[in-house]
Amino acid sequence: NAGVTQTPKFQVLKTGQSMTLQCAQDMNHNSMYWYRQDPGMGLRLIYYSASEGTTDKGEVPNGYNVSRLNKREFSLRLESAAPSQTSVYFCASSEEFTSAGYTFGSGTRLTVV
Amino acid sequence: GQQLNQSPQSMFIQEGEDVSMNCTSSSIFNTWLWYKQDPGEGPVLLIALYKAGELTSNGRLTAQFGITRKDSFLNISASIPSDVGIYFCAGKFTSGTYKYIFGTGTRLKVLA
């Protein structure tokens, strides 16, 4: 039972490059989320998908786009990476939008130089 | 964006000691969660609290939903080396919203 799988685990980008972070869950959860984690700060929500076919902005959406490809997969795209996007990115899922807790992936550590 | 204040930021303790940490907010929450994050991994849910005054245990961990609804506490009894990690609280304002606010974390190190 894999839970939430994120790829890649590590990535280094040059400023201006683009990339897509992949996330897949095998728990048949309806809702999925992308967070970023920066030193000394809590997790901050970038985008979420309450259910298949919907996506909405979270706290810090600027510079990102998302795609809910199907019920299992939710990708995060950086169109033109900036050093301020250096962070650890976590994907999470929950059974329903109002569920109490989320299941998190193990993260993608992204460095933009 | 709003964040929750967690304290202490970090702590070193001896194996076997009890640990206490707390989380405070200027806003009222109706749900509090406590997560643990191991190095290189994502957070894992430890305890969920749903009403003021609620006290819930999970093994050696006990968490409480403060009666003012603006704070929560986590205690770990008889700490062991595998308790090392970062503990996060998270709170949610109202039902039906995604909006969990995460604390800044308490980094725990246990000395054997």
mmCIF file with all atom_site columns, C-alpha atoms in Angstrom:
data_model
loop_
_atom_site.group_PDB
_atom_site.id
_atom_site.type_symbol
_atom_site.label_atom_id
_atom_site.label_alt_id
_atom_site.label_comp_id
_atom_site.label_asym_id
_atom_site.label_entity_id
_atom_site.label_seq_id
_atom_site.pdbx_PDB_ins_code
_atom_site.Cartn_x
_atom_site.Cartn_y
_atom_site.Cartn_z
_atom_site.occupancy
_atom_site.B_iso_or_equiv
_atom_site.pdbx_formal_charge
_atom_site.auth_seq_id
_atom_site.auth_comp_id
_atom_site.auth_asym_id
_atom_site.auth_atom_id
_atom_site.pdbx_PDB_model_num
ATOM 1   C CA . ASN A 1 1   ? 0.000   0.000  0.000   1.00 0.00 ? 1   ASN A CA 1
ATOM 2   C CA . ALA A 1 2   ? 2.016   2.952  -1.321  1.00 0.00 ? 2   ALA A CA 1
ATOM 3   C CA . GLY A 1 3   ? -0.237  5.815  -0.122  1.00 0.00 ? 3   GLY A CA 1
ATOM 4   C CA . VAL A 1 4   ? 0.892   9.077  -1.747  1.00 0.00 ? 4   VAL A CA 1
ATOM 5   C CA . THR A 1 5   ? 3.811   8.864  -4.163  1.00 0.00 ? 5   THR A CA 1
ATOM 6   C CA . GLN A 1 6   ? 5.728   11.940 -5.310  1.00 0.00 ? 6   GLN A CA 1
ATOM 7   C CA . THR A 1 7   ? 8.317   12.190 -8.057  1.00 0.00 ? 7   THR A CA 1
ATOM 8   C CA . PRO A 1 8   ? 11.028  13.303 -8.293  1.00 0.00 ? 8   PRO A CA 1
ATOM 9   C CA . LYS A 1 9   ? 12.493  13.308 -4.775  1.00 0.00 ? 9   LYS A CA 1
ATOM 10  C CA . PHE A 1 10  ? 15.124  15.915 -5.606  1.00 0.00 ? 10  PHE A CA 1
ATOM 11  C CA . GLN A 1 11  ? 15.466  18.445 -8.409  1.00 0.00 ? 11  GLN A CA 1
ATOM 12  C CA . VAL A 1 12  ? 17.749  21.340 -9.237  1.00 0.00 ? 12  VAL A CA 1
ATOM 13  C CA . LEU A 1 13  ? 16.507  23.883 -11.747 1.00 0.00 ? 13  LEU A CA 1
ATOM 14  C CA . LYS A 1 14  ? 17.992  26.979 -13.277 1.00 0.00 ? 14  LYS A CA 1
ATOM 15  C CA . THR A 1 15  ? 16.030  30.195 -13.005 1.00 0.00 ? 15  THR A CA 1
ATOM 16  C CA . GLY A 1 16  ? 13.480  30.346 -15.799 1.00 0.00 ? 16  GLY A CA 1
ATOM 17  C CA . GLN A 1 17  ? 13.277  26.605 -16.403 1.00 0.00 ? 17  GLN A CA 1
ATOM 18  C CA . SER A 1 18  ? 9.986   24.790 -16.116 1.00 0.00 ? 18  SER A CA 1
ATOM 19  C CA . MET A 1 19  ? 9.114   21.483 -14.547 1.00 0.00 ? 19  MET A CA 1
ATOM 20  C CA . THR A 1 20  ? 6.205   19.390 -13.334 1.00 0.00 ? 20  THR A CA 1
ATOM 21  C CA . LEU A 1 21  ? 6.040   17.672 -9.976  1.00 0.00 ? 21  LEU A CA 1
ATOM 22  C CA . GLN A 1 22  ? 4.032   14.483 -10.071 1.00 0.00 ? 22  GLN A CA 1
ATOM 23  C CA . CYS A 1 23  ? 1.780   13.085 -7.352  1.00 0.00 ? 23  CYS A CA 1
ATOM 24  C CA . ALA A 1 24  ? -0.333  9.942  -7.289  1.00 0.00 ? 24  ALA A CA 1
ATOM 25  C CA . GLN A 1 25  ? -2.399  8.324  -4.538  1.00 0.00 ? 25  GLN A CA 1
ATOM 26  C CA . ASP A 1 26  ? -3.781  4.807  -4.412  1.00 0.00 ? 26  ASP A CA 1
ATOM 27  C CA . MET A 1 27  ? -6.284  5.236  -1.569  1.00 0.00 ? 27  MET A CA 1
ATOM 28  C CA . ASN A 1 28  ? -9.243  6.283  -3.730  1.00 0.00 ? 28  ASN A CA 1
ATOM 29  C CA . HIS A 1 29  ? -9.251  9.678  -2.023  1.00 0.00 ? 29  HIS A CA 1
ATOM 30  C CA . ASN A 1 30  ? -11.372 12.424 -3.507  1.00 0.00 ? 30  ASN A CA 1
ATOM 31  C CA . SER A 1 31  ? -9.316  15.445 -2.426  1.00 0.00 ? 31  SER A CA 1
ATOM 32  C CA . MET A 1 32  ? -5.679  16.287 -3.126  1.00 0.00 ? 32  MET A CA 1
ATOM 33  C CA . TYR A 1 33  ? -3.411  19.153 -2.109  1.00 0.00 ? 33  TYR A CA 1
ATOM 34  C CA . TRP A 1 34  ? -0.030  20.709 -2.810  1.00 0.00 ? 34  TRP A CA 1
ATOM 35  C CA . TYR A 1 35  ? 1.911   22.352 0.024   1.00 0.00 ? 35  TYR A CA 1
ATOM 36  C CA . ARG A 1 36  ? 5.310   23.964 0.278   1.00 0.00 ? 36  ARG A CA 1
ATOM 37  C CA . GLN A 1 37  ? 7.485   23.852 3.375   1.00 0.00 ? 37  GLN A CA 1
ATOM 38  C CA . ASP A 1 38  ? 10.114  26.481 4.051   1.00 0.00 ? 38  ASP A CA 1
ATOM 39  C CA . PRO A 1 39  ? 12.542  26.697 6.986   1.00 0.00 ? 39  PRO A CA 1
ATOM 40  C CA . GLY A 1 40  ? 10.949  28.173 10.098  1.00 0.00 ? 40  GLY A CA 1
ATOM 41  C CA . MET A 1 41  ? 7.516   28.198 8.538   1.00 0.00 ? 41  MET A CA 1
ATOM 42  C CA . GLY A 1 42  ? 4.585   25.872 8.625   1.00 0.00 ? 42  GLY A CA 1
ATOM 43  C CA . LEU A 1 43  ? 3.219   24.139 5.571   1.00 0.00 ? 43  LEU A CA 1
ATOM 44  C CA . ARG A 1 44  ? 1.505   26.554 3.207   1.00 0.00 ? 44  ARG A CA 1
ATOM 45  C CA . LEU A 1 45  ? -1.161  25.483 0.774   1.00 0.00 ? 45  LEU A CA 1
ATOM 46  C CA . ILE A 1 46  ? -0.439  26.215 -2.885  1.00 0.00 ? 46  ILE A CA 1
ATOM 47  C CA . TYR A 1 47  ? -3.412  24.624 -4.669  1.00 0.00 ? 47  TYR A CA 1
ATOM 48  C CA . TYR A 1 48  ? -5.982  22.001 -3.892  1.00 0.00 ? 48  TYR A CA 1
ATOM 49  C CA . SER A 1 49  ? -8.474  19.816 -5.696  1.00 0.00 ? 49  SER A CA 1
ATOM 50  C CA . ALA A 1 50  ? -11.571 19.088 -3.661  1.00 0.00 ? 50  ALA A CA 1
ATOM 51  C CA . SER A 1 51  ? -12.713 16.470 -6.143  1.00 0.00 ? 51  SER A CA 1
ATOM 52  C CA . GLU A 1 52  ? -11.810 15.154 -9.557  1.00 0.00 ? 52  GLU A CA 1
ATOM 53  C CA . GLY A 1 53  ? -12.347 17.871 -12.140 1.00 0.00 ? 53  GLY A CA 1
ATOM 54  C CA . THR A 1 54  ? -11.949 20.835 -9.775  1.00 0.00 ? 54  THR A CA 1
ATOM 55  C CA . THR A 1 55  ? -8.946  22.858 -8.654  1.00 0.00 ? 55  THR A CA 1
ATOM 56  C CA . ASP A 1 56  ? -8.677  25.974 -6.506  1.00 0.00 ? 56  ASP A CA 1
ATOM 57  C CA . LYS A 1 57  ? -6.025  28.342 -5.265  1.00 0.00 ? 57  LYS A CA 1
ATOM 58  C CA . GLY A 1 58  ? -4.644  28.115 -1.760  1.00 0.00 ? 58  GLY A CA 1
ATOM 59  C CA . GLU A 1 59  ? -2.567  30.627 0.188   1.00 0.00 ? 59  GLU A CA 1
ATOM 60  C CA . VAL A 1 60  ? 0.439   30.918 -2.125  1.00 0.00 ? 60  VAL A CA 1
ATOM 61  C CA . PRO A 1 61  ? -0.580  30.038 -5.723  1.00 0.00 ? 61  PRO A CA 1
ATOM 62  C CA . ASN A 1 62  ? 1.480   32.607 -7.635  1.00 0.00 ? 62  ASN A CA 1
ATOM 63  C CA . GLY A 1 63  ? 3.985   31.051 -10.027 1.00 0.00 ? 63  GLY A CA 1
ATOM 64  C CA . TYR A 1 64  ? 2.291   27.639 -10.020 1.00 0.00 ? 64  TYR A CA 1
ATOM 65  C CA . ASN A 1 65  ? -0.336  25.761 -11.975 1.00 0.00 ? 65  ASN A CA 1
ATOM 66  C CA . VAL A 1 66  ? -1.959  22.427 -11.275 1.00 0.00 ? 66  VAL A CA 1
ATOM 67  C CA . SER A 1 67  ? -3.748  19.670 -13.132 1.00 0.00 ? 67  SER A CA 1
ATOM 68  C CA . ARG A 1 68  ? -6.017  17.028 -11.625 1.00 0.00 ? 68  ARG A CA 1
ATOM 69  C CA . LEU A 1 69  ? -5.372  14.468 -14.323 1.00 0.00 ? 69  LEU A CA 1
ATOM 70  C CA . ASN A 1 70  ? -7.745  11.879 -12.874 1.00 0.00 ? 70  ASN A CA 1
ATOM 71  C CA . LYS A 1 71  ? -8.846  10.789 -9.421  1.00 0.00 ? 71  LYS A CA 1
ATOM 72  C CA . ARG A 1 72  ? -5.394  9.390  -8.623  1.00 0.00 ? 72  ARG A CA 1
ATOM 73  C CA . GLU A 1 73  ? -3.075  12.052 -9.983  1.00 0.00 ? 73  GLU A CA 1
ATOM 74  C CA . PHE A 1 74  ? -2.523  15.724 -9.184  1.00 0.00 ? 74  PHE A CA 1
ATOM 75  C CA . SER A 1 75  ? 0.466   17.510 -10.733 1.00 0.00 ? 75  SER A CA 1
ATOM 76  C CA . LEU A 1 76  ? 2.093   20.827 -9.894  1.00 0.00 ? 76  LEU A CA 1
ATOM 77  C CA . ARG A 1 77  ? 3.800   22.853 -12.620 1.00 0.00 ? 77  ARG A CA 1
ATOM 78  C CA . LEU A 1 78  ? 6.338   25.630 -12.323 1.00 0.00 ? 78  LEU A CA 1
ATOM 79  C CA . GLU A 1 79  ? 6.287   27.477 -15.637 1.00 0.00 ? 79  GLU A CA 1
ATOM 80  C CA . SER A 1 80  ? 9.311   29.710 -15.012 1.00 0.00 ? 80  SER A CA 1
ATOM 81  C CA . ALA A 1 81  ? 11.158  28.752 -11.856 1.00 0.00 ? 81  ALA A CA 1
ATOM 82  C CA . ALA A 1 82  ? 12.462  31.444 -9.525  1.00 0.00 ? 82  ALA A CA 1
ATOM 83  C CA . PRO A 1 83  ? 14.875  31.169 -6.570  1.00 0.00 ? 83  PRO A CA 1
ATOM 84  C CA . SER A 1 84  ? 11.962  32.039 -4.253  1.00 0.00 ? 84  SER A CA 1
ATOM 85  C CA . GLN A 1 85  ? 10.426  28.716 -5.230  1.00 0.00 ? 85  GLN A CA 1
ATOM 86  C CA . THR A 1 86  ? 13.268  26.797 -3.634  1.00 0.00 ? 86  THR A CA 1
ATOM 87  C CA . SER A 1 87  ? 11.422  24.690 -1.105  1.00 0.00 ? 87  SER A CA 1
ATOM 88  C CA . VAL A 1 88  ? 10.256  21.241 -0.162  1.00 0.00 ? 88  VAL A CA 1
ATOM 89  C CA . TYR A 1 89  ? 6.966   20.415 -1.844  1.00 0.00 ? 89  TYR A CA 1
ATOM 90  C CA . PHE A 1 90  ? 4.470   17.999 -0.359  1.00 0.00 ? 90  PHE A CA 1
ATOM 91  C CA . CYS A 1 91  ? 1.475   16.441 -1.991  1.00 0.00 ? 91  CYS A CA 1
ATOM 92  C CA . ALA A 1 92  ? -1.333  15.218 0.252   1.00 0.00 ? 92  ALA A CA 1
ATOM 93  C CA . SER A 1 93  ? -4.712  13.583 -0.097  1.00 0.00 ? 93  SER A CA 1
ATOM 94  C CA . SER A 1 94  ? -7.809  13.083 2.006   1.00 0.00 ? 94  SER A CA 1
ATOM 95  C CA . GLU A 1 95  ? -10.861 10.894 1.676   1.00 0.00 ? 95  GLU A CA 1
ATOM 96  C CA . GLU A 1 96  ? -13.171 13.862 1.491   1.00 0.00 ? 96  GLU A CA 1
ATOM 97  C CA . PHE A 1 97  ? -12.695 17.592 1.349   1.00 0.00 ? 97  PHE A CA 1
ATOM 98  C CA . THR A 1 98  ? -13.826 17.935 4.942   1.00 0.00 ? 98  THR A CA 1
ATOM 99  C CA . SER A 1 99  ? -11.781 15.022 6.311   1.00 0.00 ? 99  SER A CA 1
ATOM 100 C CA . ALA A 1 100 ? -9.808  15.772 9.427   1.00 0.00 ? 100 ALA A CA 1
ATOM 101 C CA . GLY A 1 101 ? -6.384  14.604 8.407   1.00 0.00 ? 101 GLY A CA 1
ATOM 102 C CA . TYR A 1 102 ? -4.372  14.298 5.276   1.00 0.00 ? 102 TYR A CA 1
ATOM 103 C CA . THR A 1 103 ? -1.980  11.621 4.061   1.00 0.00 ? 103 THR A CA 1
ATOM 104 C CA . PHE A 1 104 ? 1.234   13.230 2.890   1.00 0.00 ? 104 PHE A CA 1
ATOM 105 C CA . GLY A 1 105 ? 3.808   12.089 0.380   1.00 0.00 ? 105 GLY A CA 1
ATOM 106 C CA . SER A 1 106 ? 7.490   12.078 1.250   1.00 0.00 ? 106 SER A CA 1
ATOM 107 C CA . GLY A 1 107 ? 8.190   15.344 -0.538  1.00 0.00 ? 107 GLY A CA 1
ATOM 108 C CA . THR A 1 108 ? 10.173  16.804 -3.420  1.00 0.00 ? 108 THR A CA 1
ATOM 109 C CA . ARG A 1 109 ? 13.160  18.942 -2.505  1.00 0.00 ? 109 ARG A CA 1
ATOM 110 C CA . LEU A 1 110 ? 13.490  21.616 -5.200  1.00 0.00 ? 110 LEU A CA 1
ATOM 111 C CA . THR A 1 111 ? 16.391  24.016 -5.533  1.00 0.00 ? 111 THR A CA 1
ATOM 112 C CA . VAL A 1 112 ? 16.281  26.857 -8.047  1.00 0.00 ? 112 VAL A CA 1
ATOM 113 C CA . VAL A 1 113 ? 19.646  28.437 -8.786  1.00 0.00 ? 113 VAL A CA 1
ATOM 114 C CA . GLY B 2 1   ? -0.819  34.273 5.622   1.00 0.00 ? 1   GLY B CA 1
ATOM 115 C CA . GLN B 2 2   ? -1.709  33.425 9.182   1.00 0.00 ? 2   GLN B CA 1
ATOM 116 C CA . GLN B 2 3   ? 0.406   30.913 11.054  1.00 0.00 ? 3   GLN B CA 1
ATOM 117 C CA . LEU B 2 4   ? 0.136   29.275 14.383  1.00 0.00 ? 4   LEU B CA 1
ATOM 118 C CA . ASN B 2 5   ? 2.719   29.909 17.054  1.00 0.00 ? 5   ASN B CA 1
ATOM 119 C CA . GLN B 2 6   ? 4.310   26.763 18.343  1.00 0.00 ? 6   GLN B CA 1
ATOM 120 C CA . SER B 2 7   ? 6.630   26.553 21.296  1.00 0.00 ? 7   SER B CA 1
ATOM 121 C CA . PRO B 2 8   ? 9.234   25.658 21.979  1.00 0.00 ? 8   PRO B CA 1
ATOM 122 C CA . GLN B 2 9   ? 10.850  25.906 18.539  1.00 0.00 ? 9   GLN B CA 1
ATOM 123 C CA . SER B 2 10  ? 13.270  23.135 19.466  1.00 0.00 ? 10  SER B CA 1
ATOM 124 C CA . MET B 2 11  ? 14.182  21.043 22.440  1.00 0.00 ? 11  MET B CA 1
ATOM 125 C CA . PHE B 2 12  ? 16.801  18.565 23.478  1.00 0.00 ? 12  PHE B CA 1
ATOM 126 C CA . ILE B 2 13  ? 15.744  16.069 26.092  1.00 0.00 ? 13  ILE B CA 1
ATOM 127 C CA . GLN B 2 14  ? 17.098  12.931 27.695  1.00 0.00 ? 14  GLN B CA 1
ATOM 128 C CA . GLU B 2 15  ? 15.571  9.584  26.882  1.00 0.00 ? 15  GLU B CA 1
ATOM 129 C CA . GLY B 2 16  ? 12.854  8.783  29.382  1.00 0.00 ? 16  GLY B CA 1
ATOM 130 C CA . GLU B 2 17  ? 11.843  12.383 30.039  1.00 0.00 ? 17  GLU B CA 1
ATOM 131 C CA . ASP B 2 18  ? 8.376   13.733 29.377  1.00 0.00 ? 18  ASP B CA 1
ATOM 132 C CA . VAL B 2 19  ? 7.891   16.378 26.692  1.00 0.00 ? 19  VAL B CA 1
ATOM 133 C CA . SER B 2 20  ? 5.354   19.186 26.443  1.00 0.00 ? 20  SER B CA 1
ATOM 134 C CA . MET B 2 21  ? 4.701   21.521 23.558  1.00 0.00 ? 21  MET B CA 1
ATOM 135 C CA . ASN B 2 22  ? 1.896   23.855 22.655  1.00 0.00 ? 22  ASN B CA 1
ATOM 136 C CA . CYS B 2 23  ? 0.321   25.751 19.847  1.00 0.00 ? 23  CYS B CA 1
ATOM 137 C CA . THR B 2 24  ? -1.512  29.073 20.105  1.00 0.00 ? 24  THR B CA 1
ATOM 138 C CA . SER B 2 25  ? -3.595  31.160 17.769  1.00 0.00 ? 25  SER B CA 1
ATOM 139 C CA . SER B 2 26  ? -5.362  34.490 17.786  1.00 0.00 ? 26  SER B CA 1
ATOM 140 C CA . SER B 2 27  ? -8.311  32.816 16.082  1.00 0.00 ? 27  SER B CA 1
ATOM 141 C CA . ILE B 2 28  ? -10.786 30.226 17.268  1.00 0.00 ? 28  ILE B CA 1
ATOM 142 C CA . PHE B 2 29  ? -10.534 26.792 15.680  1.00 0.00 ? 29  PHE B CA 1
ATOM 143 C CA . ASN B 2 30  ? -12.993 23.930 15.587  1.00 0.00 ? 30  ASN B CA 1
ATOM 144 C CA . THR B 2 31  ? -10.433 21.236 14.800  1.00 0.00 ? 31  THR B CA 1
ATOM 145 C CA . TRP B 2 32  ? -6.879  20.736 15.962  1.00 0.00 ? 32  TRP B CA 1
ATOM 146 C CA . LEU B 2 33  ? -4.467  18.206 14.522  1.00 0.00 ? 33  LEU B CA 1
ATOM 147 C CA . TRP B 2 34  ? -1.013  17.103 15.586  1.00 0.00 ? 34  TRP B CA 1
ATOM 148 C CA . TYR B 2 35  ? 1.456   15.696 13.057  1.00 0.00 ? 35  TYR B CA 1
ATOM 149 C CA . LYS B 2 36  ? 4.963   14.276 13.296  1.00 0.00 ? 36  LYS B CA 1
ATOM 150 C CA . GLN B 2 37  ? 7.493   14.621 10.506  1.00 0.00 ? 37  GLN B CA 1
ATOM 151 C CA . ASP B 2 38  ? 10.493  12.309 10.391  1.00 0.00 ? 38  ASP B CA 1
ATOM 152 C CA . PRO B 2 39  ? 13.614  13.513 8.574   1.00 0.00 ? 39  PRO B CA 1
ATOM 153 C CA . GLY B 2 40  ? 13.151  13.288 4.806   1.00 0.00 ? 40  GLY B CA 1
ATOM 154 C CA . GLU B 2 41  ? 9.501   12.275 5.070   1.00 0.00 ? 41  GLU B CA 1
ATOM 155 C CA . GLY B 2 42  ? 6.105   13.895 4.976   1.00 0.00 ? 42  GLY B CA 1
ATOM 156 C CA . PRO B 2 43  ? 4.057   14.640 8.105   1.00 0.00 ? 43  PRO B CA 1
ATOM 157 C CA . VAL B 2 44  ? 2.060   11.800 9.616   1.00 0.00 ? 44  VAL B CA 1
ATOM 158 C CA . LEU B 2 45  ? -1.135  12.441 11.568  1.00 0.00 ? 45  LEU B CA 1
ATOM 159 C CA . LEU B 2 46  ? -0.832  11.585 15.267  1.00 0.00 ? 46  LEU B CA 1
ATOM 160 C CA . ILE B 2 47  ? -3.987  12.911 16.915  1.00 0.00 ? 47  ILE B CA 1
ATOM 161 C CA . ALA B 2 48  ? -7.133  14.787 15.867  1.00 0.00 ? 48  ALA B CA 1
ATOM 162 C CA . LEU B 2 49  ? -9.215  16.882 18.293  1.00 0.00 ? 49  LEU B CA 1
ATOM 163 C CA . TYR B 2 50  ? -12.739 18.099 17.579  1.00 0.00 ? 50  TYR B CA 1
ATOM 164 C CA . LYS B 2 51  ? -14.109 19.942 20.610  1.00 0.00 ? 51  LYS B CA 1
ATOM 165 C CA . ALA B 2 52  ? -12.983 22.283 23.337  1.00 0.00 ? 52  ALA B CA 1
ATOM 166 C CA . GLY B 2 53  ? -11.563 20.504 26.363  1.00 0.00 ? 53  GLY B CA 1
ATOM 167 C CA . GLU B 2 54  ? -11.150 17.214 24.540  1.00 0.00 ? 54  GLU B CA 1
ATOM 168 C CA . LEU B 2 55  ? -8.241  15.091 25.726  1.00 0.00 ? 55  LEU B CA 1
ATOM 169 C CA . THR B 2 56  ? -7.100  12.303 23.421  1.00 0.00 ? 56  THR B CA 1
ATOM 170 C CA . SER B 2 57  ? -4.271  9.793  23.721  1.00 0.00 ? 57  SER B CA 1
ATOM 171 C CA . ASN B 2 58  ? -2.369  7.750  21.186  1.00 0.00 ? 58  ASN B CA 1
ATOM 172 C CA . GLY B 2 59  ? 0.061   5.485  23.011  1.00 0.00 ? 59  GLY B CA 1
ATOM 173 C CA . ARG B 2 60  ? 2.536   7.690  24.875  1.00 0.00 ? 60  ARG B CA 1
ATOM 174 C CA . LEU B 2 61  ? 1.131   10.808 23.230  1.00 0.00 ? 61  LEU B CA 1
ATOM 175 C CA . THR B 2 62  ? -1.657  12.890 24.735  1.00 0.00 ? 62  THR B CA 1
ATOM 176 C CA . ALA B 2 63  ? -3.134  15.995 23.157  1.00 0.00 ? 63  ALA B CA 1
ATOM 177 C CA . GLN B 2 64  ? -5.682  18.473 24.419  1.00 0.00 ? 64  GLN B CA 1
ATOM 178 C CA . PHE B 2 65  ? -7.985  20.940 22.699  1.00 0.00 ? 65  PHE B CA 1
ATOM 179 C CA . GLY B 2 66  ? -7.785  24.115 24.792  1.00 0.00 ? 66  GLY B CA 1
ATOM 180 C CA . ILE B 2 67  ? -11.022 25.348 26.343  1.00 0.00 ? 67  ILE B CA 1
ATOM 181 C CA . THR B 2 68  ? -10.594 28.779 24.739  1.00 0.00 ? 68  THR B CA 1
ATOM 182 C CA . ARG B 2 69  ? -10.384 27.000 21.340  1.00 0.00 ? 69  ARG B CA 1
ATOM 183 C CA . LYS B 2 70  ? -7.307  29.095 20.615  1.00 0.00 ? 70  LYS B CA 1
ATOM 184 C CA . ASP B 2 71  ? -4.691  26.637 21.758  1.00 0.00 ? 71  ASP B CA 1
ATOM 185 C CA . SER B 2 72  ? -3.722  23.006 21.901  1.00 0.00 ? 72  SER B CA 1
ATOM 186 C CA . PHE B 2 73  ? -1.136  20.982 23.765  1.00 0.00 ? 73  PHE B CA 1
ATOM 187 C CA . LEU B 2 74  ? 0.814   17.820 23.043  1.00 0.00 ? 74  LEU B CA 1
ATOM 188 C CA . ASN B 2 75  ? 2.566   15.738 25.677  1.00 0.00 ? 75  ASN B CA 1
ATOM 189 C CA . ILE B 2 76  ? 4.887   12.814 25.094  1.00 0.00 ? 76  ILE B CA 1
ATOM 190 C CA . SER B 2 77  ? 5.606   10.602 28.062  1.00 0.00 ? 77  SER B CA 1
ATOM 191 C CA . ALA B 2 78  ? 8.808   8.622  28.629  1.00 0.00 ? 78  ALA B CA 1
ATOM 192 C CA . SER B 2 79  ? 10.467  9.759  25.393  1.00 0.00 ? 79  SER B CA 1
ATOM 193 C CA . ILE B 2 80  ? 12.499  7.322  23.308  1.00 0.00 ? 80  ILE B CA 1
ATOM 194 C CA . PRO B 2 81  ? 15.055  7.992  20.537  1.00 0.00 ? 81  PRO B CA 1
ATOM 195 C CA . SER B 2 82  ? 12.516  7.350  17.754  1.00 0.00 ? 82  SER B CA 1
ATOM 196 C CA . ASP B 2 83  ? 10.447  10.303 18.994  1.00 0.00 ? 83  ASP B CA 1
ATOM 197 C CA . VAL B 2 84  ? 12.974  12.566 17.276  1.00 0.00 ? 84  VAL B CA 1
ATOM 198 C CA . GLY B 2 85  ? 11.466  14.688 14.537  1.00 0.00 ? 85  GLY B CA 1
ATOM 199 C CA . ILE B 2 86  ? 9.406   17.803 13.983  1.00 0.00 ? 86  ILE B CA 1
ATOM 200 C CA . TYR B 2 87  ? 5.954   18.049 15.519  1.00 0.00 ? 87  TYR B CA 1
ATOM 201 C CA . PHE B 2 88  ? 3.402   20.269 13.807  1.00 0.00 ? 88  PHE B CA 1
ATOM 202 C CA . CYS B 2 89  ? 0.047   21.434 14.963  1.00 0.00 ? 89  CYS B CA 1
ATOM 203 C CA . ALA B 2 90  ? -2.661  22.403 12.500  1.00 0.00 ? 90  ALA B CA 1
ATOM 204 C CA . GLY B 2 91  ? -5.971  24.122 13.082  1.00 0.00 ? 91  GLY B CA 1
ATOM 205 C CA . LYS B 2 92  ? -9.099  24.602 11.017  1.00 0.00 ? 92  LYS B CA 1
ATOM 206 C CA . PHE B 2 93  ? -11.428 27.563 11.358  1.00 0.00 ? 93  PHE B CA 1
ATOM 207 C CA . THR B 2 94  ? -14.823 26.267 10.369  1.00 0.00 ? 94  THR B CA 1
ATOM 208 C CA . SER B 2 95  ? -16.476 23.222 8.937   1.00 0.00 ? 95  SER B CA 1
ATOM 209 C CA . GLY B 2 96  ? -16.490 22.668 5.207   1.00 0.00 ? 96  GLY B CA 1
ATOM 210 C CA . THR B 2 97  ? -13.308 24.567 4.457   1.00 0.00 ? 97  THR B CA 1
ATOM 211 C CA . TYR B 2 98  ? -9.940  23.347 3.313   1.00 0.00 ? 98  TYR B CA 1
ATOM 212 C CA . LYS B 2 99  ? -8.235  25.945 5.365   1.00 0.00 ? 99  LYS B CA 1
ATOM 213 C CA . TYR B 2 100 ? -5.921  24.168 7.769   1.00 0.00 ? 100 TYR B CA 1
ATOM 214 C CA . ILE B 2 101 ? -3.324  26.523 9.186   1.00 0.00 ? 101 ILE B CA 1
ATOM 215 C CA . PHE B 2 102 ? -0.064  24.841 10.158  1.00 0.00 ? 102 PHE B CA 1
ATOM 216 C CA . GLY B 2 103 ? 2.211   25.753 13.008  1.00 0.00 ? 103 GLY B CA 1
ATOM 217 C CA . THR B 2 104 ? 5.899   26.460 12.572  1.00 0.00 ? 104 THR B CA 1
ATOM 218 C CA . GLY B 2 105 ? 6.895   23.185 14.223  1.00 0.00 ? 105 GLY B CA 1
ATOM 219 C CA . THR B 2 106 ? 8.737   21.978 17.310  1.00 0.00 ? 106 THR B CA 1
ATOM 220 C CA . ARG B 2 107 ? 11.970  20.146 16.558  1.00 0.00 ? 107 ARG B CA 1
ATOM 221 C CA . LEU B 2 108 ? 12.568  17.419 19.117  1.00 0.00 ? 108 LEU B CA 1
ATOM 222 C CA . LYS B 2 109 ? 15.888  15.721 19.707  1.00 0.00 ? 109 LYS B CA 1
ATOM 223 C CA . VAL B 2 110 ? 16.191  12.891 22.182  1.00 0.00 ? 110 VAL B CA 1
ATOM 224 C CA . LEU B 2 111 ? 19.550  12.099 23.729  1.00 0.00 ? 111 LEU B CA 1
ATOM 225 C CA . ALA B 2 112 ? 20.038  8.444  24.561  1.00 0.00 ? 112 ALA B CA 1
#
